[in-house]
């Protein structure tokens, strides 16, 4: 029986291992210091760099996260602390639907909302699409991490004559903050890897971002665009960009593990 | 119900009139009329489900925080109804401290910050005042000597008994008039229990104490007065020794002789 379980674990891990190995093998030739400072090459002219993608992704994920964090954390606090309210039930349900929404549809929504009226693909439109994608993830993880804060701590605080909002901000959130951080990192990881919504909102620029209402490149777009082109050097650029993205995801996920590890010791200490 | 002779003419610290409490359609407390004397320890005793915990949670308006909770009747603190429409429950809770069944220090805060939490989170910034309050409260809870060299350690790093005394210190720091204790020793070993009980008898000099307990020995050790609750009603109230030796009600007698509960 144990053998069967180990076998299925191996089968589950092998594809992941193969993907990562493949990305490393294919992408490594493109990686040099220039890959982080240059711009994508012309056909058959070396590997260049993906600075436009790195800066574009940082810009759009950064702005998107700045929009999504206050809204998502706020919504999560509301879902967790006022679960009996009808608005909480309704918006929590909406949040679940939004979390499962096809991201291309979110992209098209932002296209209609921002791209069409401004008549240009832009970093702002891309950031807005990413914010909508991050929002439900952050709201849900905030809710979950605050709900596991023991009710006895809230009561201890209220019994000291500390008002409810201060109890929430200074006791509940402070106890659940590693969960909050985890949610934000998960949101960032999700947004960083999104491609489809950026195609219809941010478009592409072969140079680092020139303005918030200009077309803006991103790492996933480079993978999509160069990976499907016919030139061998462009395909290696796409692999290199994929390697950078995977490495970034790995770092984010390790940070999440770090925060979750701290959370569990926190719970142990409390018992 | 007749008042014990020792309480005739004494202005009660707390008095409830027809206090009913429960959840949505079920009443847990069915009209409690009680007079709690000042600077004395009053024990609330009774079998599980008799409403003793709900009763003390009504006295600092904590019961109403549970979704679906309902309260009726009056609870007079120094003659003023804490359930009056114009009374701010937050202000009520500052006058009435509470110690819970399980020690519940704030896990993210140091020992020092646990003690001064009630002051600091209500806006007190003066470091000297906070330091003074921390030391006084920890001394009051007989914890100072054990923790004075590690005030910055996490409150969660202490033993169970120390954590409970930390929670008592935390309650003392906001200078309440009444301290409610809901089975404060139920999670503690006998040594830690003995320390808390000794502490309770010291604290009554400055505070009115109401302690919920299912432990009759504990009630007889610490309480000046004891009341027996059964099925949401107050069956009897009297001086502790009197109530244990000459219970006036049959239910009380059956409970203290171990025939049920």
Short mmCIF file of C-alpha atoms in Angstrom, two decimals:
data_model
loop_
_atom_site.label_atom_id
_atom_site.label_comp_id
_atom_site.label_asym_id
_atom_site.label_seq_id
_atom_site.Cartn_x
_atom_site.Cartn_y
_atom_site.Cartn_z
CA UNK A 1 0.00 0.00 0.00
CA UNK A 2 2.74 2.42 0.98
CA UNK A 3 4.53 1.52 -2.24
CA UNK A 4 1.45 2.51 -4.26
CA UNK A 5 1.24 5.84 -2.47
CA UNK A 6 4.93 6.55 -3.09
CA UNK A 7 4.44 5.61 -6.75
CA UNK A 8 1.56 8.03 -7.16
CA UNK A 9 3.58 10.74 -5.43
CA UNK A 10 6.41 10.09 -7.90
CA UNK A 11 4.02 10.22 -10.85
CA UNK A 12 2.60 13.49 -9.56
CA UNK A 13 6.03 15.05 -9.10
CA UNK A 14 7.64 13.90 -12.34
CA UNK A 15 5.77 16.33 -14.67
CA UNK A 16 6.64 19.26 -12.41
CA UNK A 17 10.26 18.15 -12.29
CA UNK A 18 10.37 17.71 -16.07
CA UNK A 19 8.87 21.14 -16.70
CA UNK A 20 11.33 22.86 -14.36
CA UNK A 21 14.27 20.87 -15.75
CA UNK A 22 13.23 21.66 -19.31
CA UNK A 23 12.90 25.37 -18.54
CA UNK A 24 16.34 25.41 -16.94
CA UNK A 25 18.04 23.48 -19.77
CA UNK A 26 16.39 25.48 -22.55
CA UNK A 27 16.50 28.85 -20.81
CA UNK A 28 19.98 28.85 -19.32
CA UNK A 29 21.77 29.68 -22.62
CA UNK A 30 19.85 32.97 -22.76
CA UNK A 31 20.80 34.01 -19.23
CA UNK A 32 23.62 36.50 -18.80
CA UNK A 33 23.84 39.80 -16.99
CA UNK A 34 22.74 41.41 -20.22
CA UNK A 35 19.51 39.44 -20.11
CA UNK A 36 18.37 41.66 -17.23
CA UNK A 37 19.49 44.95 -18.77
CA UNK A 38 18.95 44.59 -22.51
CA UNK A 39 15.88 44.54 -24.69
CA UNK A 40 14.66 41.64 -26.85
CA UNK A 41 16.85 41.01 -29.90
CA UNK A 42 16.12 41.29 -33.59
CA UNK A 43 15.66 37.98 -35.40
CA UNK A 44 18.88 35.95 -35.52
CA UNK A 45 20.78 38.59 -33.49
CA UNK A 46 21.70 36.96 -30.17
CA UNK A 47 19.60 36.78 -27.04
CA UNK A 48 19.40 40.42 -25.95
CA UNK A 49 17.48 40.89 -22.72
CA UNK A 50 14.01 41.18 -21.26
CA UNK A 51 14.31 44.44 -19.33
CA UNK A 52 11.09 45.67 -20.94
CA UNK A 53 9.27 42.62 -19.59
CA UNK A 54 10.82 42.79 -16.13
CA UNK A 55 10.08 46.49 -15.74
CA UNK A 56 6.61 46.16 -17.27
CA UNK A 57 5.70 43.23 -15.03
CA UNK A 58 7.06 44.98 -11.95
CA UNK A 59 5.13 48.12 -12.83
CA UNK A 60 1.81 46.42 -13.54
CA UNK A 61 1.95 43.79 -10.78
CA UNK A 62 3.10 46.52 -8.40
CA UNK A 63 0.26 48.88 -9.27
CA UNK A 64 -2.25 46.04 -9.35
CA UNK A 65 -1.15 44.87 -5.91
CA UNK A 66 -1.33 48.42 -4.54
CA UNK A 67 -4.96 48.53 -5.68
CA UNK A 68 -5.85 44.98 -4.64
CA UNK A 69 -4.29 44.88 -1.15
CA UNK A 70 -6.37 47.57 0.58
CA UNK A 71 -9.58 46.43 -1.10
CA UNK A 72 -8.91 42.72 -0.63
CA UNK A 73 -7.73 43.01 2.97
CA UNK A 74 -10.69 45.27 3.73
CA UNK A 75 -13.15 42.82 2.20
CA UNK A 76 -11.49 39.90 4.00
CA UNK A 77 -11.78 41.70 7.35
CA UNK A 78 -15.44 42.36 6.64
CA UNK A 79 -16.17 38.73 5.68
CA UNK A 80 -14.37 37.47 8.77
CA UNK A 81 -15.60 39.92 11.40
CA UNK A 82 -19.16 40.54 10.22
CA UNK A 83 -20.12 37.12 8.86
CA UNK A 84 -23.75 37.50 9.95
CA UNK A 85 -24.41 40.52 7.74
CA UNK A 86 -26.31 39.97 4.51
CA UNK A 87 -23.89 42.15 2.56
CA UNK A 88 -21.05 39.98 3.80
CA UNK A 89 -22.78 36.82 2.59
CA UNK A 90 -23.54 38.32 -0.81
CA UNK A 91 -20.14 39.84 -1.42
CA UNK A 92 -18.40 36.72 -0.13
CA UNK A 93 -20.32 34.69 -2.70
CA UNK A 94 -19.45 37.21 -5.41
CA UNK A 95 -15.82 36.97 -4.33
CA UNK A 96 -15.88 33.19 -4.83
CA UNK A 97 -17.33 33.60 -8.32
CA UNK A 98 -14.74 36.23 -9.17
CA UNK A 99 -11.93 33.94 -8.01
CA UNK A 100 -13.06 31.30 -10.51
CA UNK A 101 -13.68 33.76 -13.34
CA UNK A 102 -11.76 33.15 -16.60
CA UNK A 103 -9.05 35.78 -16.53
CA UNK A 104 -9.44 36.51 -20.24
CA UNK A 105 -12.98 37.68 -19.48
CA UNK A 106 -11.61 39.99 -16.80
CA UNK A 107 -9.16 41.24 -19.43
CA UNK A 108 -11.97 41.93 -21.90
CA UNK A 109 -13.96 43.71 -19.19
CA UNK A 110 -11.00 46.03 -18.56
CA UNK A 111 -10.58 46.42 -22.32
CA UNK A 112 -14.13 47.78 -22.52
CA UNK A 113 -13.67 49.86 -19.37
CA UNK A 114 -10.24 51.40 -20.00
CA UNK A 115 -8.65 50.43 -23.31
CA UNK A 116 -11.59 51.32 -25.55
CA UNK A 117 -12.29 54.78 -24.03
CA UNK A 118 -8.57 55.71 -23.89
CA UNK A 119 -7.95 54.18 -27.32
CA UNK A 120 -4.71 52.58 -26.21
CA UNK A 121 -3.38 49.48 -24.49
CA UNK A 122 -1.74 50.63 -21.29
CA UNK A 123 0.02 49.76 -18.08
CA UNK A 124 -2.96 51.18 -16.18
CA UNK A 125 -5.35 48.80 -17.95
CA UNK A 126 -3.01 45.86 -17.34
CA UNK A 127 -2.61 46.77 -13.67
CA UNK A 128 -6.37 47.05 -13.26
CA UNK A 129 -6.92 43.59 -14.77
CA UNK A 130 -4.25 42.12 -12.47
CA UNK A 131 -5.81 43.89 -9.48
CA UNK A 132 -9.18 42.26 -10.22
CA UNK A 133 -7.44 38.88 -10.44
CA UNK A 134 -5.58 39.38 -7.14
CA UNK A 135 -8.51 40.82 -5.23
CA UNK A 136 -10.49 37.62 -4.51
CA UNK A 137 -7.32 35.70 -3.57
CA UNK A 138 -6.28 38.33 -1.06
CA UNK A 139 -9.82 38.72 0.30
CA UNK A 140 -10.26 34.98 0.81
CA UNK A 141 -6.88 34.35 2.45
CA UNK A 142 -7.38 37.39 4.69
CA UNK A 143 -10.77 36.05 5.74
CA UNK A 144 -9.42 32.56 6.41
CA UNK A 145 -6.40 33.74 8.35
CA UNK A 146 -8.48 36.05 10.56
CA UNK A 147 -11.17 33.43 11.15
CA UNK A 148 -8.67 31.06 12.74
CA UNK A 149 -7.68 33.70 15.30
CA UNK A 150 -9.33 32.28 18.45
CA UNK A 151 -12.52 33.98 19.57
CA UNK A 152 -11.07 34.00 23.10
CA UNK A 153 -8.50 36.60 22.02
CA UNK A 154 -11.21 38.88 20.64
CA UNK A 155 -13.15 38.48 23.89
CA UNK A 156 -10.05 39.11 26.00
CA UNK A 157 -9.53 42.36 24.12
CA UNK A 158 -13.18 43.47 24.22
CA UNK A 159 -13.31 42.62 27.94
CA UNK A 160 -10.49 45.13 28.52
CA UNK A 161 -12.74 47.85 27.13
CA UNK A 162 -10.90 48.00 23.83
CA UNK A 163 -13.32 49.05 21.06
CA UNK A 164 -14.16 46.52 18.36
CA UNK A 165 -12.29 48.21 15.51
CA UNK A 166 -9.14 48.46 17.62
CA UNK A 167 -9.57 44.85 18.67
CA UNK A 168 -9.70 43.92 14.99
CA UNK A 169 -6.71 46.00 13.93
CA UNK A 170 -4.42 45.59 16.92
CA UNK A 171 -5.24 42.11 18.19
CA UNK A 172 -6.93 40.05 15.46
CA UNK A 173 -4.92 41.28 12.46
CA UNK A 174 -1.70 41.33 14.42
CA UNK A 175 -2.27 37.67 15.33
CA UNK A 176 -3.23 36.68 11.78
CA UNK A 177 -0.71 38.85 9.96
CA UNK A 178 1.47 36.03 8.64
CA UNK A 179 -1.65 34.64 6.94
CA UNK A 180 -2.34 38.05 5.46
CA UNK A 181 1.21 38.26 4.12
CA UNK A 182 0.80 34.79 2.63
CA UNK A 183 -2.37 35.87 0.84
CA UNK A 184 -0.70 38.94 -0.62
CA UNK A 185 2.25 36.87 -1.86
CA UNK A 186 -0.11 34.33 -3.41
CA UNK A 187 -1.95 37.18 -5.12
CA UNK A 188 1.32 38.59 -6.48
CA UNK A 189 2.41 35.15 -7.71
CA UNK A 190 -0.89 34.66 -9.49
CA UNK A 191 -0.81 38.11 -11.11
CA UNK A 192 2.82 37.78 -12.21
CA UNK A 193 2.08 34.65 -14.23
CA UNK A 194 -1.08 35.94 -15.95
CA UNK A 195 -0.79 36.30 -19.72
CA UNK A 196 -4.20 36.35 -21.37
CA UNK A 197 -5.60 39.45 -19.64
CA UNK A 198 -2.42 41.41 -20.41
CA UNK A 199 -2.67 40.61 -24.13
CA UNK A 200 -5.98 42.46 -24.29
CA UNK A 201 -5.12 45.25 -21.85
CA UNK A 202 -1.41 46.13 -21.81
CA UNK A 203 -0.38 44.99 -25.25
CA UNK A 204 3.35 44.90 -25.87
CA UNK A 205 6.28 47.25 -26.17
CA UNK A 206 9.78 46.16 -27.08
CA UNK A 207 11.26 48.88 -24.86
CA UNK A 208 10.98 49.50 -21.11
CA UNK A 209 7.75 51.27 -20.13
CA UNK A 210 7.51 54.84 -21.41
CA UNK A 211 4.31 55.92 -19.68
CA UNK A 212 1.32 54.70 -17.73
CA UNK A 213 -0.98 55.14 -20.74
CA UNK A 214 1.39 53.52 -23.22
CA UNK A 215 1.59 49.93 -24.40
CA UNK A 216 3.65 47.97 -21.89
CA UNK A 217 5.55 44.70 -22.17
CA UNK A 218 5.57 41.96 -19.56
CA UNK A 219 7.48 38.73 -18.95
CA UNK A 220 4.52 36.41 -19.72
CA UNK A 221 3.85 38.31 -22.93
CA UNK A 222 7.47 37.83 -24.02
CA UNK A 223 7.14 34.09 -23.41
CA UNK A 224 3.96 34.01 -25.46
CA UNK A 225 5.16 36.29 -28.23
CA UNK A 226 8.72 35.03 -28.71
CA UNK A 227 7.96 31.40 -27.95
CA UNK A 228 5.54 31.19 -30.84
CA UNK A 229 7.86 32.93 -33.31
CA UNK A 230 9.98 31.01 -35.80
CA UNK A 231 13.46 32.37 -35.05
CA UNK A 232 15.60 30.06 -32.90
CA UNK A 233 17.13 32.91 -30.90
CA UNK A 234 13.66 34.27 -30.10
CA UNK A 235 12.57 30.86 -28.83
CA UNK A 236 15.57 30.76 -26.49
CA UNK A 237 14.66 34.28 -25.29
CA UNK A 238 11.19 32.92 -24.45
CA UNK A 239 12.73 30.04 -22.50
CA UNK A 240 15.04 32.46 -20.69
CA UNK A 241 12.05 34.65 -19.76
CA UNK A 242 10.25 31.51 -18.56
CA UNK A 243 13.24 30.65 -16.37
CA UNK A 244 13.22 34.12 -14.82
CA UNK A 245 9.48 33.82 -14.16
CA UNK A 246 9.78 30.33 -12.64
CA UNK A 247 12.66 31.46 -10.42
CA UNK A 248 10.59 34.41 -9.23
CA UNK A 249 7.64 32.11 -8.47
CA UNK A 250 9.93 29.78 -6.57
CA UNK A 251 11.22 32.63 -4.43
CA UNK A 252 7.66 33.81 -3.77
CA UNK A 253 6.53 30.32 -2.83
CA UNK A 254 9.47 29.85 -0.48
CA UNK A 255 8.53 33.15 1.15
CA UNK A 256 4.97 31.83 1.56
CA UNK A 257 6.33 28.67 3.18
CA UNK A 258 8.39 30.86 5.47
CA UNK A 259 5.33 32.84 6.56
CA UNK A 260 3.20 29.72 7.01
CA UNK A 261 5.97 28.16 9.08
CA UNK A 262 5.96 31.19 11.33
CA UNK A 263 2.20 31.03 11.59
CA UNK A 264 2.17 27.45 12.81
CA UNK A 265 4.78 28.15 15.49
CA UNK A 266 2.65 31.09 16.55
CA UNK A 267 -0.31 28.78 17.06
CA UNK A 268 1.81 26.28 18.96
CA UNK A 269 3.12 28.94 21.28
CA UNK A 270 -0.41 30.00 22.06
CA UNK A 271 -1.54 26.57 23.23
CA UNK B 1 -35.32 35.53 49.03
CA UNK B 2 -33.98 36.83 52.33
CA UNK B 3 -30.59 38.50 52.40
CA UNK B 4 -27.88 37.11 54.71
CA UNK B 5 -27.78 39.11 57.94
CA UNK B 6 -24.26 40.35 57.19
CA UNK B 7 -25.50 42.11 54.05
CA UNK B 8 -28.51 43.95 55.43
CA UNK B 9 -27.98 47.64 54.84
CA UNK B 10 -24.99 47.07 52.58
CA UNK B 11 -25.16 48.93 49.28
CA UNK B 12 -24.59 46.23 46.61
CA UNK B 13 -21.83 46.80 44.05
CA UNK B 14 -23.79 44.90 41.46
CA UNK B 15 -27.48 44.15 41.45
CA UNK B 16 -29.49 42.37 38.79
CA UNK B 17 -33.26 42.57 38.47
CA UNK B 18 -35.05 39.99 36.36
CA UNK B 19 -31.92 39.39 34.28
CA UNK B 20 -32.74 37.05 31.42
CA UNK B 21 -30.31 35.99 28.71
CA UNK B 22 -30.09 33.44 25.98
CA UNK B 23 -29.76 32.82 22.29
CA UNK B 24 -32.57 33.59 19.83
CA UNK B 25 -35.39 31.33 21.03
CA UNK B 26 -33.90 29.69 24.12
CA UNK B 27 -33.36 31.35 27.47
CA UNK B 28 -30.28 30.23 29.37
CA UNK B 29 -30.91 32.59 32.28
CA UNK B 30 -34.51 32.81 33.48
CA UNK B 31 -34.64 35.96 35.53
CA UNK B 32 -31.87 36.43 38.04
CA UNK B 33 -32.27 38.78 41.01
CA UNK B 34 -29.06 39.05 42.96
CA UNK B 35 -27.17 41.58 45.06
CA UNK B 36 -23.38 41.31 44.92
CA UNK B 37 -21.64 42.95 47.91
CA UNK B 38 -18.63 45.24 47.33
CA UNK B 39 -15.08 44.11 48.20
CA UNK B 40 -16.14 40.54 48.73
CA UNK B 41 -15.68 37.36 46.75
CA UNK B 42 -18.95 35.91 45.54
CA UNK B 43 -18.89 32.44 44.03
CA UNK B 44 -21.43 31.35 41.42
CA UNK B 45 -21.81 27.60 41.57
CA UNK B 46 -23.91 25.06 39.79
CA UNK B 47 -23.91 22.13 37.40
CA UNK B 48 -22.93 22.46 33.75
CA UNK B 49 -25.50 24.36 31.73
CA UNK B 50 -27.00 26.13 34.73
CA UNK B 51 -26.23 29.52 33.20
CA UNK B 52 -23.40 30.59 35.52
CA UNK B 53 -21.01 31.49 32.70
CA UNK B 54 -23.73 33.29 30.76
CA UNK B 55 -24.55 35.20 33.96
CA UNK B 56 -21.06 36.66 34.38
CA UNK B 57 -20.81 37.32 30.65
CA UNK B 58 -23.93 39.46 31.00
CA UNK B 59 -22.28 41.51 33.73
CA UNK B 60 -19.68 42.98 31.37
CA UNK B 61 -21.90 42.90 28.29
CA UNK B 62 -19.76 40.24 26.64
CA UNK B 63 -22.71 37.90 26.11
CA UNK B 64 -24.24 40.20 23.49
CA UNK B 65 -21.16 39.84 21.25
CA UNK B 66 -22.15 36.28 20.38
CA UNK B 67 -24.35 36.25 17.25
CA UNK B 68 -27.99 35.68 18.17
CA UNK B 69 -27.53 36.58 21.83
CA UNK B 70 -30.39 38.29 23.69
CA UNK B 71 -30.51 39.97 27.10
CA UNK B 72 -33.45 41.36 29.09
CA UNK B 73 -33.76 42.90 32.53
CA UNK B 74 -31.46 45.17 34.49
CA UNK B 75 -27.93 44.91 35.78
CA UNK B 76 -27.13 47.80 38.10
CA UNK B 77 -23.52 48.71 38.75
CA UNK B 78 -23.52 51.14 41.70
CA UNK B 79 -27.21 51.66 41.00
CA UNK B 80 -26.79 52.46 37.30
CA UNK B 81 -28.12 50.08 34.69
CA UNK B 82 -25.29 48.92 32.43
CA UNK B 83 -27.93 47.95 29.88
CA UNK B 84 -29.34 51.47 29.77
CA UNK B 85 -29.79 52.70 26.22
CA UNK B 86 -27.29 55.50 26.79
CA UNK B 87 -24.60 53.33 28.33
CA UNK B 88 -21.57 52.56 26.17
CA UNK B 89 -20.69 48.86 26.52
CA UNK B 90 -17.01 49.67 25.93
CA UNK B 91 -17.03 52.02 28.92
CA UNK B 92 -18.79 49.36 31.01
CA UNK B 93 -16.10 46.81 30.19
CA UNK B 94 -13.37 49.16 31.37
CA UNK B 95 -14.96 49.16 34.82
CA UNK B 96 -15.41 45.38 34.90
CA UNK B 97 -12.42 43.16 34.25
CA UNK B 98 -12.66 39.54 33.24
CA UNK B 99 -10.48 36.47 33.58
CA UNK B 100 -11.37 33.56 31.35
CA UNK B 101 -11.40 29.77 31.75
CA UNK B 102 -8.32 29.22 29.69
CA UNK B 103 -5.44 31.66 29.96
CA UNK B 104 -5.60 33.79 26.81
CA UNK B 105 -2.63 36.15 26.64
CA UNK B 106 -2.21 37.92 23.29
CA UNK B 107 0.24 35.59 21.50
CA UNK B 108 1.91 38.32 19.44
CA UNK B 109 2.60 40.56 22.40
CA UNK B 110 5.38 40.52 25.00
CA UNK B 111 4.62 40.07 28.69
CA UNK B 112 4.90 43.83 29.13
CA UNK B 113 2.61 44.65 26.22
CA UNK B 114 0.07 42.08 27.35
CA UNK B 115 -0.22 43.80 30.71
CA UNK B 116 -0.54 47.32 29.34
CA UNK B 117 -2.67 46.33 26.32
CA UNK B 118 -5.87 47.74 27.81
CA UNK B 119 -4.20 51.09 28.42
CA UNK B 120 -2.02 51.28 25.32
CA UNK B 121 -4.82 50.31 22.93
CA UNK B 122 -7.04 52.92 24.55
CA UNK B 123 -4.54 55.62 23.69
CA UNK B 124 -2.21 55.85 26.69
CA UNK B 125 1.22 56.72 25.30
CA UNK B 126 3.03 57.98 28.38
CA UNK B 127 5.87 55.49 28.85
CA UNK B 128 6.25 56.25 32.55
CA UNK B 129 2.57 55.67 33.23
CA UNK B 130 2.64 52.42 31.26
CA UNK B 131 5.78 51.21 33.04
CA UNK B 132 4.24 52.05 36.38
CA UNK B 133 0.97 50.31 35.51
CA UNK B 134 2.84 47.23 34.26
CA UNK B 135 4.85 46.89 37.46
CA UNK B 136 1.91 47.59 39.77
CA UNK B 137 -0.36 45.16 37.96
CA UNK B 138 2.25 42.40 37.80
CA UNK B 139 2.96 42.90 41.50
CA UNK B 140 -0.77 42.82 42.16
CA UNK B 141 -0.99 39.51 40.37
CA UNK B 142 2.07 38.14 42.23
CA UNK B 143 3.90 37.68 38.97
CA UNK B 144 6.41 40.52 39.10
CA UNK B 145 9.28 38.61 40.69
CA UNK B 146 8.95 35.78 38.20
CA UNK B 147 8.90 37.94 35.05
CA UNK B 148 10.62 41.24 35.91
CA UNK B 149 13.79 40.20 34.05
CA UNK B 150 12.02 38.99 30.91
CA UNK B 151 9.28 41.52 30.27
CA UNK B 152 10.04 41.48 26.56
CA UNK B 153 9.53 37.71 26.24
CA UNK B 154 6.34 36.51 24.59
CA UNK B 155 3.41 36.15 26.96
CA UNK B 156 2.90 32.72 25.45
CA UNK B 157 6.29 31.57 26.76
CA UNK B 158 5.03 31.44 30.37
CA UNK B 159 3.57 28.38 32.11
CA UNK B 160 -0.22 27.97 32.25
CA UNK B 161 -0.48 29.27 35.80
CA UNK B 162 1.78 32.22 35.04
CA UNK B 163 -0.24 32.97 31.90
CA UNK B 164 -3.40 33.09 33.97
CA UNK B 165 -1.77 35.47 36.46
CA UNK B 166 -0.59 37.51 33.46
CA UNK B 167 -4.23 37.69 32.34
CA UNK B 168 -5.22 38.82 35.84
CA UNK B 169 -2.47 41.48 35.72
CA UNK B 170 -3.79 42.55 32.31
CA UNK B 171 -7.27 42.95 33.81
CA UNK B 172 -5.90 44.87 36.84
CA UNK B 173 -3.97 47.33 34.67
CA UNK B 174 -7.12 49.10 33.46
CA UNK B 175 -8.10 49.62 37.13
CA UNK B 176 -11.52 48.00 37.07
CA UNK B 177 -13.92 48.03 40.01
CA UNK B 178 -15.19 44.50 39.56
CA UNK B 179 -13.34 41.39 38.38
CA UNK B 180 -15.29 38.53 36.86
CA UNK B 181 -13.57 35.16 36.87
CA UNK B 182 -15.01 32.35 34.81
CA UNK B 183 -13.58 29.12 36.25
CA UNK B 184 -10.11 30.69 36.26
CA UNK B 185 -8.40 27.55 37.56
CA UNK B 186 -10.08 24.91 35.43
CA UNK B 187 -7.04 24.61 33.14
CA UNK B 188 -4.45 24.77 35.93
CA UNK B 189 -2.64 22.26 38.15
CA UNK B 190 -3.14 22.29 41.96
CA UNK B 191 -0.06 24.41 42.68
CA UNK B 192 -1.02 27.07 40.17
CA UNK B 193 -4.60 26.88 41.46
CA UNK B 194 -3.46 27.50 45.02
CA UNK B 195 -1.55 30.61 43.87
CA UNK B 196 -4.57 32.01 42.04
CA UNK B 197 -6.82 31.32 45.04
CA UNK B 198 -4.41 33.12 47.37
CA UNK B 199 -4.34 35.99 44.90
CA UNK B 200 -8.14 36.18 44.85
CA UNK B 201 -8.36 36.59 48.61
CA UNK B 202 -5.80 39.42 48.40
CA UNK B 203 -7.55 41.16 45.51
CA UNK B 204 -10.87 41.54 47.31
CA UNK B 205 -9.39 44.38 49.38
CA UNK B 206 -9.52 46.54 46.28
CA UNK B 207 -12.01 44.83 44.01
CA UNK B 208 -15.38 43.18 44.00
CA UNK B 209 -14.89 39.66 42.72
CA UNK B 210 -17.39 37.30 41.16
CA UNK B 211 -16.01 33.85 40.48
CA UNK B 212 -17.72 31.07 38.59
CA UNK B 213 -16.70 27.65 39.78
CA UNK B 214 -17.95 24.11 39.64
CA UNK B 215 -15.54 23.23 42.42
CA UNK B 216 -17.22 23.38 45.84
CA UNK B 217 -13.93 23.18 47.74
CA UNK B 218 -12.72 26.18 45.79
CA UNK B 219 -15.88 28.12 46.58
CA UNK B 220 -15.52 27.34 50.29
CA UNK B 221 -11.83 28.34 50.23
CA UNK B 222 -12.10 31.69 48.49
CA UNK B 223 -15.68 32.95 48.56
CA UNK B 224 -17.35 35.04 51.26
CA UNK B 225 -20.72 34.49 49.63
CA UNK B 226 -21.91 31.73 47.38
CA UNK B 227 -24.90 31.43 45.14
CA UNK B 228 -26.25 28.25 43.63
CA UNK B 229 -27.66 28.32 40.10
CA UNK B 230 -29.77 25.59 38.57
CA UNK B 231 -31.42 25.55 35.12
CA UNK B 232 -31.02 29.28 34.65
CA UNK B 233 -32.46 30.20 38.07
CA UNK B 234 -30.77 31.37 41.22
CA UNK B 235 -31.78 28.77 43.81
CA UNK B 236 -29.98 30.14 46.83
CA UNK B 237 -27.64 32.90 47.95
CA UNK B 238 -25.88 33.04 51.30
CA UNK B 239 -22.68 33.24 53.27
CA UNK B 240 -20.48 30.49 51.95
CA UNK B 241 -20.10 28.51 55.20
CA UNK B 242 -23.80 28.87 55.88
CA UNK B 243 -24.81 27.71 52.42
CA UNK B 244 -22.64 24.63 52.61
CA UNK B 245 -23.57 23.69 56.18
CA UNK B 246 -27.23 24.66 56.28
CA UNK B 247 -28.59 24.85 52.75
CA UNK B 248 -32.13 26.18 52.86
CA UNK B 249 -33.22 24.69 49.55
CA UNK B 250 -33.47 21.00 48.82
CA UNK B 251 -31.85 21.44 45.39
CA UNK B 252 -28.81 23.11 46.95
CA UNK B 253 -28.50 20.35 49.50
CA UNK B 254 -28.72 17.65 46.86
CA UNK B 255 -26.06 19.42 44.79
CA UNK B 256 -23.55 19.93 47.59
CA UNK B 257 -24.01 16.39 48.85
CA UNK B 258 -23.20 15.16 45.37
CA UNK B 259 -26.61 13.68 44.57
CA UNK B 260 -26.54 15.31 41.11
CA UNK B 261 -24.42 17.58 38.98
#
